[in-house]
Amino acid sequence: MLKIFVLALAIIAFMVIWLVSCGPSRQQQDTQQPTGKKPERFYDFANPAQKMKLPKSLKEISGLSYYRGNQLVCVNDEEGEIFFYDTLKEDITDKKDFGKAGDYEGIEVVGNEIFVLKSNGKIKVINIATDAERTIDCSNNEVIEYEGLAYVPQTNSLLLATKEHIKAKDTEKIIYAYDLTQAQFKARYVITRAMITGKNGNTDFRPSGIAVHPASGDIYVLASQGKKLLILTSEGLKKELIELNEKLFRQPEGICFTPSGDLFVSSEGGDKKAYILRFIYN
């Protein structure tokens, strides 16, 4: 009887050891990394879901931002006017004058205000409901030209992409941040040669637009000159460099996301019509 009891205990112990050895350990489960997707796999950059041809008044479209519902706000780099564009109607539904003609290079909606960036770093802020205006001065003697404005909700700050910078090397670009809570302005990220070198060794990269992904917090930096899209983490580390098709992205100047992650990229018209491409978030 004792032999049978000992044998049963031995069989039970063997089964327990076998089950534990076949399954992953707790430590393995805790340290296992999710596979995830590369950023470029979230969007099919070769096949936009929608192409919206723009009217003549937006031929020089230089920036766009999500507004609400199916609406975007756009700015023309030569006129002090905000255009409200409906992506379902594929047409301008409203306009708002805010100033004289100038070189406007970025636009961003934050709460009930619209921020419009000039190439010299001056930001005009317009209250949507009351039309009250104020100005933020981010001009900098080291910056030759700003081109691109984005909002980071996690830090309540604006990001300003520089197209050209005096102290930066030809292959380096600097992104500045303006803290809306503290009213502080400083250099935030540096884009280095290694980040922008393409497959053929091409380092041509002059930012034309910038946006923050609503889900990941990644920073998407668009370059019309160089036809590239650089994706950075919120810490400024390179995540992906996507080389864009020149025929599809003729002169990409503006970039923005919907809250659900759909991506819009606008291209200036040149000798043809300007347009906005929509890419569905996968």
C-alpha positions as a LaTeX table, in Angstrom:
\begin{tabular}{lrrr}
\hline
Residue & $x$ (\AA) & $y$ (\AA) & $z$ (\AA) \\
\hline
Met1 & 0.00 & 0.00 & 0.00 \\
Leu2 & 2.87 & 2.30 & 0.90 \\
Lys3 & 4.58 & 1.53 & $-2.41$ \\
Ile4 & 1.41 & 2.47 & $-4.32$ \\
Phe5 & 1.12 & 5.77 & $-2.39$ \\
Val6 & 4.77 & 6.66 & $-3.07$ \\
Leu7 & 4.36 & 5.79 & $-6.74$ \\
Ala8 & 1.28 & 8.04 & $-6.99$ \\
Leu9 & 3.18 & 10.94 & $-5.39$ \\
Ala10 & 6.03 & 10.43 & $-7.86$ \\
Ile11 & 3.64 & 10.52 & $-10.83$ \\
Ile12 & 1.97 & 13.73 & $-9.55$ \\
Ala13 & 5.35 & 15.40 & $-9.01$ \\
Phe14 & 6.44 & 14.44 & $-12.53$ \\
Met15 & 3.27 & 15.89 & $-14.06$ \\
Val16 & 3.70 & 19.20 & $-12.17$ \\
Ile17 & 7.33 & 19.51 & $-13.29$ \\
Trp18 & 6.38 & 18.71 & $-16.91$ \\
Leu19 & 3.60 & 21.31 & $-17.02$ \\
Val20 & 5.82 & 24.03 & $-15.57$ \\
Ser21 & 8.68 & 23.28 & $-17.95$ \\
Cys22 & 6.40 & 23.36 & $-21.01$ \\
Gly23 & 4.83 & 26.77 & $-20.26$ \\
Pro24 & 6.65 & 30.11 & $-20.20$ \\
Ser25 & 7.98 & 31.23 & $-16.86$ \\
Arg26 & 6.45 & 34.25 & $-15.10$ \\
Gln27 & 9.68 & 36.12 & $-15.72$ \\
Gln28 & 9.50 & 35.31 & $-19.44$ \\
Gln29 & 5.90 & 36.51 & $-19.58$ \\
Asp30 & 6.77 & 39.79 & $-17.84$ \\
Thr31 & 9.70 & 40.58 & $-20.13$ \\
Gln32 & 8.20 & 39.40 & $-23.43$ \\
Gln33 & 7.96 & 42.31 & $-25.88$ \\
Pro34 & 4.94 & 42.79 & $-28.18$ \\
Thr35 & 5.74 & 42.52 & $-31.87$ \\
Gly36 & 3.84 & 45.67 & $-32.86$ \\
Lys37 & 4.01 & 47.29 & $-36.30$ \\
Lys38 & 6.44 & 49.67 & $-37.89$ \\
Pro39 & 4.94 & 53.16 & $-38.20$ \\
Glu40 & 4.82 & 52.90 & $-41.99$ \\
Arg41 & 2.65 & 49.79 & $-41.65$ \\
Phe42 & $-0.05$ & 51.82 & $-39.93$ \\
Tyr43 & $-0.62$ & 53.69 & $-43.22$ \\
Asp44 & $-0.54$ & 52.60 & $-46.83$ \\
Phe45 & 1.45 & 55.55 & $-48.18$ \\
Ala46 & 1.20 & 54.24 & $-51.74$ \\
Asn47 & $-2.61$ & 54.17 & $-51.76$ \\
Pro48 & $-4.49$ & 57.10 & $-50.24$ \\
Ala49 & $-8.12$ & 56.46 & $-49.38$ \\
Gln50 & $-9.12$ & 59.88 & $-50.71$ \\
Lys51 & $-7.64$ & 62.60 & $-52.90$ \\
Met52 & $-9.29$ & 66.01 & $-52.60$ \\
Lys53 & $-8.49$ & 68.57 & $-55.27$ \\
Leu54 & $-8.53$ & 72.07 & $-53.85$ \\
Pro55 & $-9.94$ & 75.30 & $-55.31$ \\
Lys56 & $-7.72$ & 78.08 & $-56.61$ \\
Ser57 & $-7.84$ & 79.96 & $-53.29$ \\
Leu58 & $-5.87$ & 77.11 & $-51.69$ \\
Lys59 & $-3.38$ & 76.60 & $-54.49$ \\
Glu60 & $-0.59$ & 77.71 & $-52.15$ \\
Ile61 & $-1.81$ & 75.67 & $-49.15$ \\
Ser62 & 0.99 & 75.61 & $-46.60$ \\
Gly63 & $-0.57$ & 74.04 & $-43.54$ \\
Leu64 & $-3.62$ & 72.25 & $-42.21$ \\
Ser65 & $-5.02$ & 71.06 & $-38.89$ \\
Tyr66 & $-7.96$ & 68.99 & $-37.69$ \\
Tyr67 & $-10.87$ & 71.15 & $-36.54$ \\
Arg68 & $-13.97$ & 69.07 & $-35.78$ \\
Gly69 & $-16.19$ & 66.44 & $-37.38$ \\
Asn70 & $-15.27$ & 66.23 & $-41.04$ \\
Gln71 & $-13.64$ & 69.66 & $-41.06$ \\
Leu72 & $-10.04$ & 70.76 & $-41.37$ \\
Val73 & $-8.64$ & 74.28 & $-41.16$ \\
Cys74 & $-6.13$ & 75.34 & $-43.78$ \\
Val75 & $-3.91$ & 78.33 & $-44.40$ \\
Asn76 & $-2.56$ & 79.77 & $-47.63$ \\
Asp77 & 1.03 & 80.96 & $-47.30$ \\
Glu78 & 0.26 & 84.28 & $-48.98$ \\
Glu79 & $-3.02$ & 85.41 & $-47.41$ \\
Gly80 & $-4.15$ & 86.27 & $-43.89$ \\
Glu81 & $-7.18$ & 84.03 & $-44.13$ \\
Ile82 & $-8.22$ & 80.75 & $-42.49$ \\
Phe83 & $-10.15$ & 78.29 & $-44.65$ \\
Phe84 & $-12.57$ & 75.74 & $-43.17$ \\
Tyr85 & $-12.57$ & 72.68 & $-45.42$ \\
Asp86 & $-15.12$ & 69.84 & $-45.31$ \\
Thr87 & $-13.57$ & 66.50 & $-46.32$ \\
Leu88 & $-16.96$ & 64.93 & $-47.14$ \\
Lys89 & $-18.21$ & 67.80 & $-49.30$ \\
Glu90 & $-14.63$ & 68.30 & $-50.57$ \\
Asp91 & $-15.12$ & 72.03 & $-50.49$ \\
Ile92 & $-14.49$ & 75.16 & $-48.45$ \\
Thr93 & $-17.44$ & 75.83 & $-46.14$ \\
Asp94 & $-16.25$ & 78.99 & $-44.37$ \\
Lys95 & $-13.43$ & 81.56 & $-44.15$ \\
Lys96 & $-12.04$ & 83.80 & $-41.44$ \\
Asp97 & $-9.81$ & 86.83 & $-42.02$ \\
Phe98 & $-7.12$ & 87.38 & $-39.42$ \\
Gly99 & $-4.51$ & 89.74 & $-40.86$ \\
Lys100 & $-2.51$ & 91.13 & $-43.72$ \\
Ala101 & $-0.88$ & 89.10 & $-46.47$ \\
Gly102 & 2.25 & 87.32 & $-45.28$ \\
Asp103 & 4.32 & 84.15 & $-45.37$ \\
Tyr104 & 2.15 & 81.81 & $-43.27$ \\
Glu105 & 3.62 & 78.34 & $-42.84$ \\
Gly106 & 1.63 & 76.48 & $-40.19$ \\
Ile107 & $-1.75$ & 76.25 & $-38.49$ \\
Glu108 & $-3.00$ & 74.37 & $-35.42$ \\
Val109 & $-6.28$ & 74.21 & $-33.51$ \\
Val110 & $-5.98$ & 74.05 & $-29.71$ \\
Gly111 & $-9.26$ & 74.11 & $-27.80$ \\
Asn112 & $-11.23$ & 77.16 & $-28.93$ \\
Glu113 & $-8.22$ & 78.89 & $-30.50$ \\
Ile114 & $-6.48$ & 78.73 & $-33.85$ \\
Phe115 & $-2.71$ & 79.28 & $-33.97$ \\
Val116 & $-1.20$ & 80.50 & $-37.25$ \\
Leu117 & 2.60 & 80.52 & $-37.68$ \\
Lys118 & 4.50 & 82.96 & $-39.88$ \\
Ser119 & 7.88 & 81.98 & $-41.27$ \\
Asn120 & 9.55 & 84.55 & $-38.97$ \\
Gly121 & 8.25 & 82.85 & $-35.80$ \\
Lys122 & 5.38 & 85.20 & $-35.01$ \\
Ile123 & 2.23 & 83.26 & $-34.07$ \\
Lys124 & $-1.21$ & 84.85 & $-34.41$ \\
Val125 & $-3.78$ & 83.32 & $-32.04$ \\
Ile126 & $-7.46$ & 83.74 & $-32.91$ \\
Asn127 & $-10.36$ & 82.82 & $-30.64$ \\
Ile128 & $-12.87$ & 80.93 & $-32.79$ \\
Ala129 & $-15.94$ & 82.12 & $-30.88$ \\
Thr130 & $-15.08$ & 85.75 & $-30.13$ \\
Asp131 & $-12.50$ & 86.59 & $-32.83$ \\
Ala132 & $-10.27$ & 88.00 & $-30.08$ \\
Glu133 & $-6.60$ & 87.94 & $-31.10$ \\
Arg134 & $-3.24$ & 87.76 & $-29.38$ \\
Thr135 & 0.33 & 87.18 & $-30.53$ \\
Ile136 & 3.10 & 84.81 & $-29.43$ \\
Asp137 & 6.61 & 85.81 & $-30.45$ \\
Cys138 & 8.90 & 82.84 & $-31.18$ \\
Ser139 & 11.21 & 84.76 & $-33.47$ \\
Asn140 & 14.85 & 83.75 & $-33.15$ \\
Asn141 & 17.94 & 85.30 & $-34.73$ \\
Glu142 & 19.35 & 81.81 & $-35.29$ \\
Val143 & 16.35 & 80.67 & $-37.34$ \\
Ile144 & 16.20 & 81.67 & $-40.99$ \\
Glu145 & 12.73 & 80.22 & $-41.56$ \\
Tyr146 & 10.11 & 78.26 & $-39.64$ \\
Glu147 & 7.86 & 75.90 & $-41.54$ \\
Gly148 & 5.48 & 73.72 & $-39.56$ \\
Leu149 & 3.43 & 73.92 & $-36.37$ \\
Ala150 & 2.10 & 71.13 & $-34.13$ \\
Tyr151 & 0.49 & 70.75 & $-30.70$ \\
Val152 & 1.55 & 68.29 & $-27.98$ \\
Pro153 & $-1.39$ & 67.78 & $-25.56$ \\
Gln154 & 0.72 & 65.84 & $-23.04$ \\
Thr155 & 2.86 & 68.93 & $-22.36$ \\
Asn156 & 0.46 & 71.65 & $-23.55$ \\
Ser157 & 3.12 & 72.94 & $-25.89$ \\
Leu158 & 3.61 & 73.87 & $-29.53$ \\
Leu159 & 6.33 & 72.42 & $-31.76$ \\
Leu160 & 7.87 & 74.67 & $-34.41$ \\
Ala161 & 9.87 & 72.99 & $-37.18$ \\
Thr162 & 12.70 & 74.97 & $-38.76$ \\
Lys163 & 13.35 & 74.76 & $-42.47$ \\
Glu164 & 16.67 & 76.58 & $-42.19$ \\
His165 & 18.84 & 77.42 & $-39.20$ \\
Ile166 & 22.02 & 79.52 & $-39.03$ \\
Lys167 & 24.01 & 77.50 & $-36.49$ \\
Ala168 & 22.83 & 74.06 & $-37.52$ \\
Lys169 & 24.82 & 72.16 & $-40.12$ \\
Asp170 & 23.31 & 71.64 & $-43.55$ \\
Thr171 & 22.25 & 68.13 & $-42.55$ \\
Glu172 & 20.83 & 69.11 & $-39.15$ \\
Lys173 & 17.43 & 70.61 & $-38.40$ \\
Ile174 & 16.14 & 71.89 & $-35.07$ \\
Ile175 & 12.62 & 71.68 & $-33.67$ \\
Tyr176 & 11.65 & 74.24 & $-31.02$ \\
Ala177 & 8.97 & 74.00 & $-28.35$ \\
Tyr178 & 6.80 & 76.72 & $-26.84$ \\
Asp179 & 5.21 & 75.84 & $-23.50$ \\
Leu180 & 1.75 & 77.40 & $-23.46$ \\
Thr181 & 1.43 & 77.04 & $-19.68$ \\
Gln182 & 4.80 & 78.52 & $-18.72$ \\
Ala183 & 5.20 & 80.78 & $-21.78$ \\
Gln184 & 8.70 & 79.35 & $-22.27$ \\
Phe185 & 10.49 & 78.83 & $-25.58$ \\
Lys186 & 13.47 & 76.52 & $-26.17$ \\
Ala187 & 15.14 & 74.14 & $-28.60$ \\
Arg188 & 13.58 & 70.69 & $-28.16$ \\
Tyr189 & 14.83 & 68.22 & $-30.78$ \\
Val190 & 17.75 & 67.95 & $-33.20$ \\
Ile191 & 17.36 & 66.04 & $-36.47$ \\
Thr192 & 20.77 & 64.65 & $-37.40$ \\
Arg193 & 22.31 & 63.36 & $-40.63$ \\
Ala194 & 21.85 & 59.76 & $-39.53$ \\
Met195 & 18.11 & 60.28 & $-39.07$ \\
Ile196 & 17.48 & 61.63 & $-42.57$ \\
Thr197 & 19.87 & 59.57 & $-44.72$ \\
Gly198 & 17.85 & 57.70 & $-47.34$ \\
Lys199 & 18.54 & 54.35 & $-48.94$ \\
Asn200 & 20.74 & 55.89 & $-51.63$ \\
Gly201 & 22.61 & 58.09 & $-49.15$ \\
Asn202 & 20.56 & 61.18 & $-49.93$ \\
Thr203 & 20.46 & 63.57 & $-46.95$ \\
Asp204 & 18.23 & 66.21 & $-48.54$ \\
Phe205 & 15.63 & 67.11 & $-45.91$ \\
Arg206 & 13.98 & 70.48 & $-45.26$ \\
Pro207 & 10.94 & 70.26 & $-42.99$ \\
Ser208 & 7.68 & 71.62 & $-44.38$ \\
Gly209 & 5.20 & 70.28 & $-41.83$ \\
Ile210 & 4.95 & 68.61 & $-38.43$ \\
Ala211 & 2.22 & 66.76 & $-36.51$ \\
Val212 & 1.83 & 64.62 & $-33.38$ \\
His213 & 0.12 & 61.24 & $-33.62$ \\
Pro214 & $-2.92$ & 61.12 & $-31.29$ \\
Ala215 & $-2.40$ & 57.50 & $-30.22$ \\
Ser216 & 1.36 & 57.01 & $-29.98$ \\
Gly217 & 2.54 & 60.56 & $-29.37$ \\
Asp218 & 5.10 & 60.06 & $-32.15$ \\
Ile219 & 6.22 & 63.16 & $-34.04$ \\
Tyr220 & 5.79 & 63.10 & $-37.82$ \\
Val221 & 8.10 & 65.53 & $-39.62$ \\
Leu222 & 7.30 & 66.07 & $-43.30$ \\
Ala223 & 9.88 & 67.33 & $-45.81$ \\
Ser224 & 8.82 & 68.66 & $-49.20$ \\
Gln225 & 12.43 & 69.13 & $-50.25$ \\
Gly226 & 13.73 & 65.59 & $-50.04$ \\
Lys227 & 10.25 & 63.97 & $-50.18$ \\
Lys228 & 10.59 & 62.21 & $-46.84$ \\
Leu229 & 8.58 & 61.60 & $-43.69$ \\
Leu230 & 10.63 & 61.24 & $-40.50$ \\
Ile231 & 8.94 & 59.69 & $-37.47$ \\
Leu232 & 10.38 & 60.41 & $-34.03$ \\
Thr233 & 9.42 & 59.21 & $-30.58$ \\
Ser234 & 8.25 & 61.80 & $-28.06$ \\
Glu235 & 11.84 & 61.74 & $-26.74$ \\
Gly236 & 13.17 & 62.67 & $-30.18$ \\
Leu237 & 14.62 & 59.28 & $-31.14$ \\
Lys238 & 14.33 & 58.11 & $-34.73$ \\
Lys239 & 11.61 & 55.54 & $-35.26$ \\
Glu240 & 11.27 & 55.41 & $-39.04$ \\
Leu241 & 12.25 & 57.28 & $-42.20$ \\
Ile242 & 9.80 & 56.91 & $-45.07$ \\
Glu243 & 10.82 & 58.03 & $-48.56$ \\
Leu244 & 7.73 & 59.32 & $-50.35$ \\
Asn245 & 6.69 & 58.81 & $-53.95$ \\
Glu246 & 7.33 & 62.09 & $-55.77$ \\
Lys247 & 4.43 & 61.56 & $-58.16$ \\
Leu248 & 1.95 & 61.08 & $-55.32$ \\
Phe249 & 3.47 & 63.66 & $-52.95$ \\
Arg250 & 4.21 & 66.41 & $-55.46$ \\
Gln251 & 4.93 & 69.24 & $-53.01$ \\
Pro252 & 3.89 & 68.12 & $-49.51$ \\
Glu253 & 3.56 & 71.12 & $-47.18$ \\
Gly254 & 0.97 & 70.29 & $-44.53$ \\
Ile255 & 0.25 & 67.32 & $-42.27$ \\
Cys256 & $-2.31$ & 66.57 & $-39.55$ \\
Phe257 & $-4.24$ & 63.76 & $-37.86$ \\
Thr258 & $-7.85$ & 63.23 & $-36.86$ \\
Pro259 & $-8.43$ & 62.13 & $-33.23$ \\
Ser260 & $-8.96$ & 58.57 & $-34.54$ \\
Gly261 & $-5.59$ & 58.58 & $-36.30$ \\
Asp262 & $-6.44$ & 59.18 & $-39.96$ \\
Leu263 & $-3.64$ & 61.10 & $-41.64$ \\
Phe264 & $-3.96$ & 64.07 & $-44.03$ \\
Val265 & $-1.12$ & 65.43 & $-46.17$ \\
Ser266 & $-1.58$ & 68.53 & $-48.36$ \\
Ser267 & 0.46 & 69.43 & $-51.44$ \\
Glu268 & 0.78 & 72.86 & $-53.02$ \\
Gly269 & $-0.41$ & 73.22 & $-56.58$ \\
Gly270 & 2.50 & 74.78 & $-58.44$ \\
Asp271 & 1.38 & 74.75 & $-62.07$ \\
Lys272 & $-1.44$ & 72.30 & $-61.21$ \\
Lys273 & $-4.21$ & 72.06 & $-58.62$ \\
Ala274 & $-3.32$ & 71.67 & $-54.95$ \\
Tyr275 & $-4.75$ & 68.63 & $-53.19$ \\
Ile276 & $-5.10$ & 66.82 & $-49.86$ \\
Leu277 & $-4.47$ & 63.09 & $-49.47$ \\
Arg278 & $-6.17$ & 61.03 & $-46.76$ \\
Phe279 & $-4.64$ & 57.85 & $-45.34$ \\
Ile280 & $-6.71$ & 55.58 & $-43.10$ \\
Tyr281 & $-5.19$ & 54.55 & $-39.77$ \\
Asn282 & $-4.83$ & 50.77 & $-39.74$ \\
\hline
\end{tabular}
